mmCIF file of C-alpha atoms in Angstrom:
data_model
loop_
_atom_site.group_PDB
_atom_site.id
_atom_site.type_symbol
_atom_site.label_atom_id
_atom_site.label_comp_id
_atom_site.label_asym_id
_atom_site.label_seq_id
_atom_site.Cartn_x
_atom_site.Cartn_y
_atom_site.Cartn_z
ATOM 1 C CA UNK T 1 -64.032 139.245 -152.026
ATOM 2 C CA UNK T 2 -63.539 141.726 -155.485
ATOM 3 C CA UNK T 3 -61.188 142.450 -157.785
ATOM 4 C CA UNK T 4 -61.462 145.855 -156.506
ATOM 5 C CA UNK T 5 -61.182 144.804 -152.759
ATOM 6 C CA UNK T 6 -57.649 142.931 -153.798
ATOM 7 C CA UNK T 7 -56.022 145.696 -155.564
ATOM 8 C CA UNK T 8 -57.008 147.981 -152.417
ATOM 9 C CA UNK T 9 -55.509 145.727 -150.175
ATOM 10 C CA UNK T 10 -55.337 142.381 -148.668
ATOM 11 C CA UNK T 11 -53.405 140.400 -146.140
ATOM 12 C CA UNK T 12 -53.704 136.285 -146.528
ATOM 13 C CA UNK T 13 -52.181 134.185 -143.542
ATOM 14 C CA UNK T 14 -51.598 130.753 -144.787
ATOM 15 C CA UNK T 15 -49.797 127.928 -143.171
ATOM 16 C CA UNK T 16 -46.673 127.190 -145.791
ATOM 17 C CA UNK T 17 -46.575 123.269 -146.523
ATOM 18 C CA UNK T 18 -42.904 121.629 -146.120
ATOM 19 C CA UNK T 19 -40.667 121.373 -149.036
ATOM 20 C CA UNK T 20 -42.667 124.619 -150.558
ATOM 21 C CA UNK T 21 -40.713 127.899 -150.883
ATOM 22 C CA UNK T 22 -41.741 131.389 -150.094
ATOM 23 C CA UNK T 23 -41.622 131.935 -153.764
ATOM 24 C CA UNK T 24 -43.291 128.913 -154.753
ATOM 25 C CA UNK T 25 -46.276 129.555 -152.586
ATOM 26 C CA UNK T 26 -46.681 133.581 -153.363
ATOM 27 C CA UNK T 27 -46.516 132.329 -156.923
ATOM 28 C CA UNK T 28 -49.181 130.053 -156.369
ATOM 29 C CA UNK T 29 -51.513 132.499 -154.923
ATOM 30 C CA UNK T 30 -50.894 134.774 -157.326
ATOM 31 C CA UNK T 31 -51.619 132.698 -160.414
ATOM 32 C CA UNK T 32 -54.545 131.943 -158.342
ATOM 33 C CA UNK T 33 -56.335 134.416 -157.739
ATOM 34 C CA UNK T 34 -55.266 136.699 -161.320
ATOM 35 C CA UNK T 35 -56.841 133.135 -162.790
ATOM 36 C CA UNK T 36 -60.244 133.816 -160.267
ATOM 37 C CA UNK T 37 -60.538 137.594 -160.076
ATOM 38 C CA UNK T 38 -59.602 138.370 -163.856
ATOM 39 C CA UNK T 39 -56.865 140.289 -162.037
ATOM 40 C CA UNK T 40 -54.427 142.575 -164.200
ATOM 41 C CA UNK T 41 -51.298 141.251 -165.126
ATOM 42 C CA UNK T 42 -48.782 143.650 -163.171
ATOM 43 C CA UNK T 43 -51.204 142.938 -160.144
ATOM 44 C CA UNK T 44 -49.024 143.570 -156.554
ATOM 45 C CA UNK T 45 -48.441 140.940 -154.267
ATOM 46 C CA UNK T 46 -45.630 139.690 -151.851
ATOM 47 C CA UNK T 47 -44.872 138.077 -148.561
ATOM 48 C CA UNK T 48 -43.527 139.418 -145.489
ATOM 49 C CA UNK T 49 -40.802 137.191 -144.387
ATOM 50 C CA UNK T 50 -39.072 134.385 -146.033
ATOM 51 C CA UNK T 51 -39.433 131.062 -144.564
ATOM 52 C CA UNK T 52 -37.212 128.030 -145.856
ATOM 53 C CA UNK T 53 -38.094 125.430 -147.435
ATOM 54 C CA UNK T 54 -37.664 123.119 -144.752
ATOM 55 C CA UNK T 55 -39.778 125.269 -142.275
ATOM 56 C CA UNK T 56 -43.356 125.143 -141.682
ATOM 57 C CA UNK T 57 -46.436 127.291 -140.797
ATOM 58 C CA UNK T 58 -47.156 131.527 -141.055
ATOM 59 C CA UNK T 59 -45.948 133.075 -144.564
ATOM 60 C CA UNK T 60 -48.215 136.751 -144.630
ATOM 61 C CA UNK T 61 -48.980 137.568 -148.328
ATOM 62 C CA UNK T 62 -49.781 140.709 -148.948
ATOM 63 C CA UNK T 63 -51.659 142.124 -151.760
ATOM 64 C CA UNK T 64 -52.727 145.041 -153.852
ATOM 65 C CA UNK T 65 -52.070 148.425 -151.969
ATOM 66 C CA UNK T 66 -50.831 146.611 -148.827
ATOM 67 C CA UNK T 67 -47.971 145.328 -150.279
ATOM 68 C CA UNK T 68 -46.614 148.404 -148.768
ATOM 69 C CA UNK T 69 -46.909 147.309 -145.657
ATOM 70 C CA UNK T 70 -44.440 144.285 -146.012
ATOM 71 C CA UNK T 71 -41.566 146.651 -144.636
ATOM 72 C CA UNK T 72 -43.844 147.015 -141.500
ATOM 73 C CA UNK T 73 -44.539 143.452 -141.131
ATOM 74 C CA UNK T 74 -40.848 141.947 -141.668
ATOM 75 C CA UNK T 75 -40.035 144.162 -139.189
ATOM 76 C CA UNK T 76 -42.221 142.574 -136.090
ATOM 77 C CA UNK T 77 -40.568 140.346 -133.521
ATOM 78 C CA UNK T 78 -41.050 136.097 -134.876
ATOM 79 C CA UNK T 79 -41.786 133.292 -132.806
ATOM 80 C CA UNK T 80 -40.990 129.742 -133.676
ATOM 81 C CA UNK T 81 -41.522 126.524 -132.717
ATOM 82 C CA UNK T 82 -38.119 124.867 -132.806
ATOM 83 C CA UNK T 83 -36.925 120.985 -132.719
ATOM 84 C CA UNK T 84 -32.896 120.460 -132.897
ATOM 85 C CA UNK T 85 -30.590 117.347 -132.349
ATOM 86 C CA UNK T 86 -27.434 117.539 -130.082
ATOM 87 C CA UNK T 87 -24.873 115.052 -130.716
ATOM 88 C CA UNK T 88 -24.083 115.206 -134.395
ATOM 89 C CA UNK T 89 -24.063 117.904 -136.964
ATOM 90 C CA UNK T 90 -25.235 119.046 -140.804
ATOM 91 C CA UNK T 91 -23.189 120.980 -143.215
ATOM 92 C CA UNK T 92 -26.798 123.300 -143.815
ATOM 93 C CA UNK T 93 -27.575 123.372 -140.188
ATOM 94 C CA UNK T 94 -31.269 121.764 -140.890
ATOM 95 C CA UNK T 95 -32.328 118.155 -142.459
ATOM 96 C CA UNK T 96 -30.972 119.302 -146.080
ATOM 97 C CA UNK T 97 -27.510 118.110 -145.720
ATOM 98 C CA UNK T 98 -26.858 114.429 -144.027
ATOM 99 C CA UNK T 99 -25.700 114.119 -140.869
ATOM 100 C CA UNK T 100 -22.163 114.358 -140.076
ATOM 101 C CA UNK T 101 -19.987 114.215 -137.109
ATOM 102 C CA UNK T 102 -21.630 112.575 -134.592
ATOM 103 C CA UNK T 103 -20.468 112.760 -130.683
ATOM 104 C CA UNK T 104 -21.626 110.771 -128.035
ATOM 105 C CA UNK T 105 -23.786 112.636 -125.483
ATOM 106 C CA UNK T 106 -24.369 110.344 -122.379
ATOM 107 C CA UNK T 107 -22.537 113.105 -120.254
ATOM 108 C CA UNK T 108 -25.205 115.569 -121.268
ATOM 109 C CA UNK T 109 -28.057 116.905 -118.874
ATOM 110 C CA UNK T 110 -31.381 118.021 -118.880
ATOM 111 C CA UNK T 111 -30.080 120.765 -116.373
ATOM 112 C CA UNK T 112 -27.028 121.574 -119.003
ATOM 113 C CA UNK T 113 -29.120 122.451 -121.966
ATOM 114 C CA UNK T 114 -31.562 124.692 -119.872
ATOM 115 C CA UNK T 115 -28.493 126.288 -118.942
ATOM 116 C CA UNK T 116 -27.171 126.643 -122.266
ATOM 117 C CA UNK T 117 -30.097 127.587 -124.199
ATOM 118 C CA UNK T 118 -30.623 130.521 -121.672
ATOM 119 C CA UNK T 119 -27.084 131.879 -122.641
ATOM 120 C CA UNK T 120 -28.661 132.821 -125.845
ATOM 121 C CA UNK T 121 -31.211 135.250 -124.376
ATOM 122 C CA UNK T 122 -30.348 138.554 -124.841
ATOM 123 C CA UNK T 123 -28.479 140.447 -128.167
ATOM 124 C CA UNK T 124 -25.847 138.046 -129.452
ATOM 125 C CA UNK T 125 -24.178 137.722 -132.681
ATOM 126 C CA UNK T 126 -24.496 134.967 -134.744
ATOM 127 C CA UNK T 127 -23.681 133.651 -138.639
ATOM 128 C CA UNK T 128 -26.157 132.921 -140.652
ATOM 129 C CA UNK T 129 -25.618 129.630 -142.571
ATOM 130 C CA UNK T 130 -23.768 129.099 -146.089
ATOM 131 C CA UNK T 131 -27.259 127.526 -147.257
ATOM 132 C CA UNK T 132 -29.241 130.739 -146.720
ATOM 133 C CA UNK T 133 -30.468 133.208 -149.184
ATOM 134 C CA UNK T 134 -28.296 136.180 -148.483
ATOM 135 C CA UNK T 135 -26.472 137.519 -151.394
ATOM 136 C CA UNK T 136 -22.244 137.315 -151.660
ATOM 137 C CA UNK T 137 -21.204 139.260 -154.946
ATOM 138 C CA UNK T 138 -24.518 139.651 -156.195
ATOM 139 C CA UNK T 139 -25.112 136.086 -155.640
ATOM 140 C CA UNK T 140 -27.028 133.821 -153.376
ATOM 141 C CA UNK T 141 -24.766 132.227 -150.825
ATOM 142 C CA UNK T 142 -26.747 128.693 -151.293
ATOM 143 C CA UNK T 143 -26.241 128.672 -154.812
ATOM 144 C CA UNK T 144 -22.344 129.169 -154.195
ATOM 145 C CA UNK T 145 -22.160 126.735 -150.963
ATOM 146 C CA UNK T 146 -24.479 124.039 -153.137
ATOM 147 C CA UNK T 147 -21.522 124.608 -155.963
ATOM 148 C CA UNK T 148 -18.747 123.646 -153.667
ATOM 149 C CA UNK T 149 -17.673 126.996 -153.771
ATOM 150 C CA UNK T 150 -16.219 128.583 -149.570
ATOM 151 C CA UNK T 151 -18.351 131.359 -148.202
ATOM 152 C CA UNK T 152 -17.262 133.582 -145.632
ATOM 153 C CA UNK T 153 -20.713 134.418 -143.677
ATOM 154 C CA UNK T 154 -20.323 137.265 -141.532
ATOM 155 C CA UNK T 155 -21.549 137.358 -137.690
ATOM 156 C CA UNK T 156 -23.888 140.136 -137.193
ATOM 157 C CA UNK T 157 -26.464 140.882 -134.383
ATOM 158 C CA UNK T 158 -29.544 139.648 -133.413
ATOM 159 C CA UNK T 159 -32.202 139.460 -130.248
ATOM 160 C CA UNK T 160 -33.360 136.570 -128.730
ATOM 161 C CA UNK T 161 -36.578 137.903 -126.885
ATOM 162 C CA UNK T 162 -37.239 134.066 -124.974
ATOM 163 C CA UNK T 163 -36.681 130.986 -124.837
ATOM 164 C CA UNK T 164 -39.522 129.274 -123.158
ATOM 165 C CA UNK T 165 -41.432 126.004 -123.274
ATOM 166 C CA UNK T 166 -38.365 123.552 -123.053
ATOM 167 C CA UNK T 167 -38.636 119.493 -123.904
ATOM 168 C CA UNK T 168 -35.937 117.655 -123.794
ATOM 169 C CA UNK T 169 -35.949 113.716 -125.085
ATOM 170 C CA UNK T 170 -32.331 113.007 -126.082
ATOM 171 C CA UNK T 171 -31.375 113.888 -128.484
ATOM 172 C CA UNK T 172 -34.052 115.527 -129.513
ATOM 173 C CA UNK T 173 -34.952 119.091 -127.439
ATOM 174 C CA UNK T 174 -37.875 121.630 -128.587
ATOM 175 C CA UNK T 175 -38.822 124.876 -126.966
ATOM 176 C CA UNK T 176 -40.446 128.433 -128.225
ATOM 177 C CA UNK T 177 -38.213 131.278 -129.309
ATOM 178 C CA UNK T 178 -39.381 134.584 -129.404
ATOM 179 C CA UNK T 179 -36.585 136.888 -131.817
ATOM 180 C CA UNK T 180 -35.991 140.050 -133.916
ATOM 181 C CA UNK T 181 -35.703 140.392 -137.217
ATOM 182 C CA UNK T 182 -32.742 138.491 -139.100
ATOM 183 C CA UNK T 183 -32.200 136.028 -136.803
ATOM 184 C CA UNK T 184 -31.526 132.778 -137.753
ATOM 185 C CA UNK T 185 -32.752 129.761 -135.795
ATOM 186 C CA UNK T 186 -30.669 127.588 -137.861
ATOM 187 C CA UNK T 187 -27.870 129.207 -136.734
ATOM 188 C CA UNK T 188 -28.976 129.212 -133.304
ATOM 189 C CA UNK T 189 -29.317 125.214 -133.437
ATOM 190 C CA UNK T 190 -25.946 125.019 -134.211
ATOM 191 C CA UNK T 191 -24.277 127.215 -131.958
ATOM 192 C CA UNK T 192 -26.499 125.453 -128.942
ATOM 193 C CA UNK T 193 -24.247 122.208 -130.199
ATOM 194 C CA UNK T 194 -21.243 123.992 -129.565
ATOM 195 C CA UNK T 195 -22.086 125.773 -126.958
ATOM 196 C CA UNK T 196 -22.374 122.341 -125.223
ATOM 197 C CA UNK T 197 -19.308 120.606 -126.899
ATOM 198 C CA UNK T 198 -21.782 118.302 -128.785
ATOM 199 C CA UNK T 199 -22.527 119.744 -132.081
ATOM 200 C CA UNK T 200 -26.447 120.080 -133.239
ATOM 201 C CA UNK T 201 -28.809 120.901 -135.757
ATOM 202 C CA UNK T 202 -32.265 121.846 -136.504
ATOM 203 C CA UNK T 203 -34.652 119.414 -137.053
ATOM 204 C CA UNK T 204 -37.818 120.824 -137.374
ATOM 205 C CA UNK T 205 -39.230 124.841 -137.338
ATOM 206 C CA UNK T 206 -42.561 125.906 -137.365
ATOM 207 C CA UNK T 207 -43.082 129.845 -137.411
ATOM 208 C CA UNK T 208 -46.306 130.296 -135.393
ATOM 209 C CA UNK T 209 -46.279 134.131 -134.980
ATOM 210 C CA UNK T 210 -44.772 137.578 -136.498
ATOM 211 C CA UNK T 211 -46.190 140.363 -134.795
ATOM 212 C CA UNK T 212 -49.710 140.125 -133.523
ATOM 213 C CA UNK T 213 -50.666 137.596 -136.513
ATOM 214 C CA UNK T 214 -50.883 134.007 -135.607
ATOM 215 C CA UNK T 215 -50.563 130.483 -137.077
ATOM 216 C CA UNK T 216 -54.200 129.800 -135.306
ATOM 217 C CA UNK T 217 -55.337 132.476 -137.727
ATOM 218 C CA UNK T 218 -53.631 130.859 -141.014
ATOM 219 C CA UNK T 219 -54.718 128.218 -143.293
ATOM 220 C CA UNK T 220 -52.945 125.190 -145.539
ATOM 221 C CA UNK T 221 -55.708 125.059 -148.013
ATOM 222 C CA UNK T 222 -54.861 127.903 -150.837
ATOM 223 C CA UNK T 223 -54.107 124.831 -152.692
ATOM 224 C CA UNK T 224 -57.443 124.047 -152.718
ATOM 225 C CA UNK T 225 -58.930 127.213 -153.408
ATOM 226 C CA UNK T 226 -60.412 127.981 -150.005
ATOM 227 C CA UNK T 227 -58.921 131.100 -148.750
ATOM 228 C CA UNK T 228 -58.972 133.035 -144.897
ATOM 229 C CA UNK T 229 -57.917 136.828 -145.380
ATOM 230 C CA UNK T 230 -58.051 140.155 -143.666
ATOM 231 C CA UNK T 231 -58.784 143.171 -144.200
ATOM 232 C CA UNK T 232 -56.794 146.121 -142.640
#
């Protein structure tokens, strides 16, 4: 890999640790390889797809000339690996808030939450969460929710392509999900708890495909300096 062959255009898969940003990790890269390649200073590069912080696995960086082709990209259909907890609840939907408001599930079946979970198949609306990134006023609606400040999310539409792969060890319940663009699996935890009168949230996400890239393809260790790319 050049200097030249960068600022033509690359796409890096890597596996985004926990508790790292999009930001943080594009950043990283970038200092990275401007540090290795002698890169210019105004040198392009971006991802395709935010993940949060709390998620796990495929953020697609995309430098040089390709950077155009993050439109393309955040576009594709997503696929996730998704863990959520019935029974009790979290202000941010995911582990970033405390639990709160915890109901008592014993009446709950293995049979109910297949049947619930395949409600959401299909176009539905949903909310995204007060702790997401979309901007109210000019401002981002976690900044305003972390400042104790009400926001008024509104529902919009969504596709949920499949739901597949279903385990279920109370509370705890993981499947696949297959969706569009702007959907929120956050959100989707938490209307699964009320769709079954229990409350839930998510407990663990791990994005393992947009489009025809793959997590199997991706790698944790631009840390490290040991980078997988490809060329399109």
């Amino acid at each position: 890999m050049t200097a030249e062959e960068l600022k033509s255009g690359y796409i890096f898969l890597l596996d985004k640790p926990l508790d790292w940003t999009s930001f943080q990790a594009v950043n990283k890269m970038k200092y990275k390889l401007k540090r290795e390649f002698d890169l210019p200073k105004k040198f392009k590069i971006g991802h395709a797809g935010t993940l949060d912080p709390r998620a796990t696995g495929l953020l697609i960086v995309c430098c040089g000339k390709f950077t155009k082709k993050i439109p393309e990209i955040q576009d594709a259909p997503k696929e996730y690996w998704t863990e959520i907890k019935i029974g009790v609840q979290t202000e941010s939907y995911d582990t970033e808030k405390p639990e709160i408001l915890h109901q008592d599930i014993s009446h709950i079946t293995e049979e109910q939450v297949k049947e619930v979970l395949e409600k959401f198949v299909g176009e539905i609306e949903q909310k995204p969460p007060v702790y997401s990134a979309i901007k109210i006023d000019g401002e981002r609606a976690y900044n305003l929710a972390r400042a104790g400040e009400e926001v008024e999310m509104k529902a919009r539409k969504t596709t949920i392509h499949y739901i597949k792969d279903i385990k279920i060890d109370f509370p705890l319940v993981s499947f696949m999900v297959g969706c569009s663009k702007g959907t929120y699996i956050r959100s989707l935890a938490h209307d699964i708890g009320q769709e079954l009168g229990v409350g839930a949230y998510l407990t663990q996400l791990r994005r393992t495909k947009i489009g025809d890239y793959a997590i199997e393809d991706a790698t944790d260790q631009f840390l490290n300096n040991e980078y997988r790319f490809e060329s399109l």
